[in-house]
Short mmCIF file of C-alpha atoms in Angstrom, two decimals:
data_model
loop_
_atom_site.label_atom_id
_atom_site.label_comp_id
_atom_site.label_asym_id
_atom_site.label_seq_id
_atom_site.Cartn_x
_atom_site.Cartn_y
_atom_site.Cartn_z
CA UNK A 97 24.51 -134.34 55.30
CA UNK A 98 26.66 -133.33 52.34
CA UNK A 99 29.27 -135.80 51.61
CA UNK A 100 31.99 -132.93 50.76
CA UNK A 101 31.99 -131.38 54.32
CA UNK A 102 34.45 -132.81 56.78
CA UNK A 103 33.41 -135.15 58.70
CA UNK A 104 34.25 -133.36 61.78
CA UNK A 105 31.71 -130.80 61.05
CA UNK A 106 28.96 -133.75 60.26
CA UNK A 107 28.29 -134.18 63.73
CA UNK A 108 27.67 -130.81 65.01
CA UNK A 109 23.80 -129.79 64.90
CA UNK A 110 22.25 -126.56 63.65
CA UNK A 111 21.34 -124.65 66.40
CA UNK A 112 17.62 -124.09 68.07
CA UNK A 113 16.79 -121.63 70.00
CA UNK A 114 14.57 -122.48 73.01
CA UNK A 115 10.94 -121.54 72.02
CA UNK A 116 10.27 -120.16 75.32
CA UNK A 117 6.94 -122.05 76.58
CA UNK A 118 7.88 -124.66 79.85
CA UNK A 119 6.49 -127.38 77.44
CA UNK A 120 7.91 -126.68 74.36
CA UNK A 121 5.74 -124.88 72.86
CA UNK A 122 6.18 -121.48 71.22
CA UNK A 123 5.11 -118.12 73.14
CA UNK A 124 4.47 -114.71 70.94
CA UNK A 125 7.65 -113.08 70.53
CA UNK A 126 6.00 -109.69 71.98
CA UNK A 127 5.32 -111.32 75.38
CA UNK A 128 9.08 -112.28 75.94
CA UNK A 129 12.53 -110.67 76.14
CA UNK A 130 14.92 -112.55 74.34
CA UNK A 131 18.10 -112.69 76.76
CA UNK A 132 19.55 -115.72 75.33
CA UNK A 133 19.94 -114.07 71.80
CA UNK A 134 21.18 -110.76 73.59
CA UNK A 135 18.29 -108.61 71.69
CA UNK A 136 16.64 -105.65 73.69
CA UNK A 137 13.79 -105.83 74.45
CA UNK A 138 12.95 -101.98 72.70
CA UNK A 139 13.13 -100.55 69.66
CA UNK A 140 15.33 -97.65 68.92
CA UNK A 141 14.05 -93.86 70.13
CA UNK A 142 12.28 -92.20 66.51
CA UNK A 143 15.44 -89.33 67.18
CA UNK A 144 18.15 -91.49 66.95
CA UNK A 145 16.80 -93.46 63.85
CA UNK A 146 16.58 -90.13 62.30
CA UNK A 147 20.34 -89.23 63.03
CA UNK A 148 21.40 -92.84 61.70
CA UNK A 149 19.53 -92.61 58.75
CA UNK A 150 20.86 -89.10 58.29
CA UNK A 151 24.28 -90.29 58.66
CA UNK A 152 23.76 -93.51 56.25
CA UNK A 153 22.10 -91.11 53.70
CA UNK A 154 24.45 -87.99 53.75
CA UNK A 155 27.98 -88.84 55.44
CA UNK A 156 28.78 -92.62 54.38
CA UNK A 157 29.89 -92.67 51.20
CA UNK A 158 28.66 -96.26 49.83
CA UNK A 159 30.46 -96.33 46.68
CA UNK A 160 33.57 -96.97 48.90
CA UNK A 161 35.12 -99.75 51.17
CA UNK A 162 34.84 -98.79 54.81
CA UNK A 163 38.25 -98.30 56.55
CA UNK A 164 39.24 -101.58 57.31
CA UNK A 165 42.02 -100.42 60.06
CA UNK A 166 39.16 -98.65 62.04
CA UNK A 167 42.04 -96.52 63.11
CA UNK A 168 39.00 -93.54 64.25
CA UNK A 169 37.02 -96.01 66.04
CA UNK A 170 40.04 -97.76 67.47
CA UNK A 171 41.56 -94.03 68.93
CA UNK A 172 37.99 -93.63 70.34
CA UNK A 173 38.17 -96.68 72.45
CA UNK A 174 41.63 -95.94 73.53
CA UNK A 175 41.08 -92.52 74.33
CA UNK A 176 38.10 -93.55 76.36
CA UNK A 177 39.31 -96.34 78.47
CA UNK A 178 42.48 -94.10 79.19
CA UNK A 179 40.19 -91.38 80.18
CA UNK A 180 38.35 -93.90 82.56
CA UNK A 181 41.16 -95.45 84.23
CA UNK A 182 43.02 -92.10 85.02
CA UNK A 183 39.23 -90.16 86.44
CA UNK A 184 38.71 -93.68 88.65
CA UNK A 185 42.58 -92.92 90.42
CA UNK A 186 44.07 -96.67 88.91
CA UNK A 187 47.48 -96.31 87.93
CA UNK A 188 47.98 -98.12 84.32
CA UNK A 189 49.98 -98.27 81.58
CA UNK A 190 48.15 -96.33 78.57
CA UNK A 191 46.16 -98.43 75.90
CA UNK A 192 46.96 -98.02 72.72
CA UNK A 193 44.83 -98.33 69.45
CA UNK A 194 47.18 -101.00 68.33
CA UNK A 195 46.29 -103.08 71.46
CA UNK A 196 42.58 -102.63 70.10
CA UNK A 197 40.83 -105.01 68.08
CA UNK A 198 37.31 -104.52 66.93
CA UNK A 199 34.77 -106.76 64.92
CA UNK A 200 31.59 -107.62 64.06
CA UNK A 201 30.36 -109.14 67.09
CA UNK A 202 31.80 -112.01 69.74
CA UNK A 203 31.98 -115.00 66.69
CA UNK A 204 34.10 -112.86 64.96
CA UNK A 205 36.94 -111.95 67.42
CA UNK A 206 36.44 -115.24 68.65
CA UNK A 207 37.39 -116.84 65.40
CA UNK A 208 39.91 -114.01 64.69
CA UNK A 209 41.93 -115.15 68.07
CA UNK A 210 41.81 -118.59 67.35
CA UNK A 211 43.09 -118.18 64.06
CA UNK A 212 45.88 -116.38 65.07
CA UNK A 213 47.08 -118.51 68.26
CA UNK A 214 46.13 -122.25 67.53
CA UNK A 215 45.37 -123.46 63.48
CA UNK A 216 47.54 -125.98 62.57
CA UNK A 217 48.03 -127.89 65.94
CA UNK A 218 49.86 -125.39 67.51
CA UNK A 219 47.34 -125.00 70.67
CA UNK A 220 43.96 -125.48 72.32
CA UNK A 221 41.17 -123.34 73.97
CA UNK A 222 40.61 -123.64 77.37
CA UNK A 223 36.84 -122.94 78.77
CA UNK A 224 35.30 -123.36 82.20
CA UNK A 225 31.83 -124.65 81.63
CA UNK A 226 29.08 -123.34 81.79
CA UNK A 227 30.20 -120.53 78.98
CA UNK A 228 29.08 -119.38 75.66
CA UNK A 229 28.75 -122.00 73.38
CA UNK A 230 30.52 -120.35 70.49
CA UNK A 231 34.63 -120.39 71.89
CA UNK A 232 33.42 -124.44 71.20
CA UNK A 233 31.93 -124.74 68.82
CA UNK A 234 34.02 -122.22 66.46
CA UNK A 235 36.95 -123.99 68.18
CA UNK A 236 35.74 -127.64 67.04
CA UNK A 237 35.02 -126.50 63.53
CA UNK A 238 38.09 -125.16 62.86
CA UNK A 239 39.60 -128.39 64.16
CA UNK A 240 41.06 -126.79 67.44
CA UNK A 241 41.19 -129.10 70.33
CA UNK A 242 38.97 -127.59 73.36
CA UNK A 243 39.91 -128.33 77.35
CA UNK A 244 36.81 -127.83 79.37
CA UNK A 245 37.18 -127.54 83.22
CA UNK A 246 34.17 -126.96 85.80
CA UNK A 247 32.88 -124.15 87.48
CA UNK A 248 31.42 -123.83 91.45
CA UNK A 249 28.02 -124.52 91.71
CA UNK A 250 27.68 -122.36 94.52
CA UNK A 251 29.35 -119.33 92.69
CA UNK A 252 30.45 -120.02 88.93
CA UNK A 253 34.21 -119.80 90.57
CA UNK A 254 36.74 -121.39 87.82
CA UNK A 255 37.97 -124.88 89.29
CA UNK A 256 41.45 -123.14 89.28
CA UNK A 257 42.64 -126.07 90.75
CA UNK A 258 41.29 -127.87 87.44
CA UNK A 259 42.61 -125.82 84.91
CA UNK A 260 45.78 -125.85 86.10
CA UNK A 261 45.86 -129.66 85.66
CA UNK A 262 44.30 -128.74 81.96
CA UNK A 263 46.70 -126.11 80.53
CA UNK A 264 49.53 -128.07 78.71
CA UNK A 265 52.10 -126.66 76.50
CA UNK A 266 49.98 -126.25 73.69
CA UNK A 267 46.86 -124.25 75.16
CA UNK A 268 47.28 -120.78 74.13
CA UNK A 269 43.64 -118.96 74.53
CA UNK A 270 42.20 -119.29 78.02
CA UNK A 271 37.92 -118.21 78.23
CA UNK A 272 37.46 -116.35 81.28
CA UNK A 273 33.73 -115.25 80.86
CA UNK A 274 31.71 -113.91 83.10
CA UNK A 275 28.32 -116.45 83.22
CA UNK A 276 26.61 -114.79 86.51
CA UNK A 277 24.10 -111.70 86.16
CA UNK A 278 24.65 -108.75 84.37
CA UNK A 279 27.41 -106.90 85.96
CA UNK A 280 28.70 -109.40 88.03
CA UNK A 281 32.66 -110.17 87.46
CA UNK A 282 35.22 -112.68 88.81
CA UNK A 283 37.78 -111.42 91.22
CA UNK A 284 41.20 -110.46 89.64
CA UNK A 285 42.66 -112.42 91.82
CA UNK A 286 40.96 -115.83 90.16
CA UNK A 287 41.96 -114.29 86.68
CA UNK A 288 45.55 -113.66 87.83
CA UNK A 289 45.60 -117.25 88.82
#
């Protein structure tokens, strides 16, 4: 390793994706769906290429820094999720676009939160393994202590019990992902608790 990175950072090791084959060995990319790296499995349709090149081409202009607010992207979500709650019946307080925050992808609001609950020793990340590795591991290199409680084998349940015991003072980010099949959620009641 390089001797000017932390030492903290030393230990962790680059990442390697399973290569698919029950012995190790490699399969053809073409004859598997890559779940694990949360790629599709197709190809975008020729039309809708066409419309994003369109749009890259004739209405971005590339001489100029995107908005960084994303104010019209952020008043889209809003409007939609308000629009969702009221046609399903629920009675909720309206989102707002300033309750919105949007990124480039999962590392990136991870690292976004943590940065702006717990640098400087003033909290921890709680996770209920098993979970995506990244609330860890961007936790750990950004010196952020991590609390890890278990899950039900029979269900993925949270040990609620457990992470009770784990939250201290200083834990300000709680994980709460979902880890069963696609679509499947925890009851509110277990993320109330």
């Amino acid at each position: 390793m390089l001797s000017f990175i932390r030492s903290d950072l030393n230990q962790f090791n680059a990442y390697q994706p399973h290569p698919g084959g029950e012995d190790g060995a490699p399969i053809a990319l073409t004859e598997i769906d890559r779940l694990d790296t949360n790629e599709s499995p197709y190809d975008l349709p020729p039309e809708l290429k066409q419309k994003l090149a369109f749009a890259t081409s004739e209405l971005i202009e590339s001489n100029r820094y995107p908005d960084g607010s994303h104010a019209s992207l952020k008043q889209a979500i809003a409007t939609y999720v308000n629009e969702t709650i009221s046609a399903s019946g629920a009675t909720s307080d309206s989102i707002t676009p300033a309750q919105i925050s949007v990124g480039n992808g999962s590392d990136e609001l991870i690292r976004s939160i943590l940065i702006a609950t717990c640098l400087n020793g003033e909290g921890s990340i709680l996770v209920a393994n098993p979970t995506f590795s990244m609330y860890e591991i961007i936790a750990k290199s950004m010196g952020i202590p991590v609390v890890a409680v278990g899950r039900s084998e029979t269900d993925f349940a949270i040990d609620l019990d457990a992470a009770q015991q784990a939250v201290t003072e200083t834990a300000s980010v709680g994980s709460v992902g979902s880890v069963g099949s696609v679509g499947s959620v925890g009851s509110v009641g277990s993320v109330g608790s």
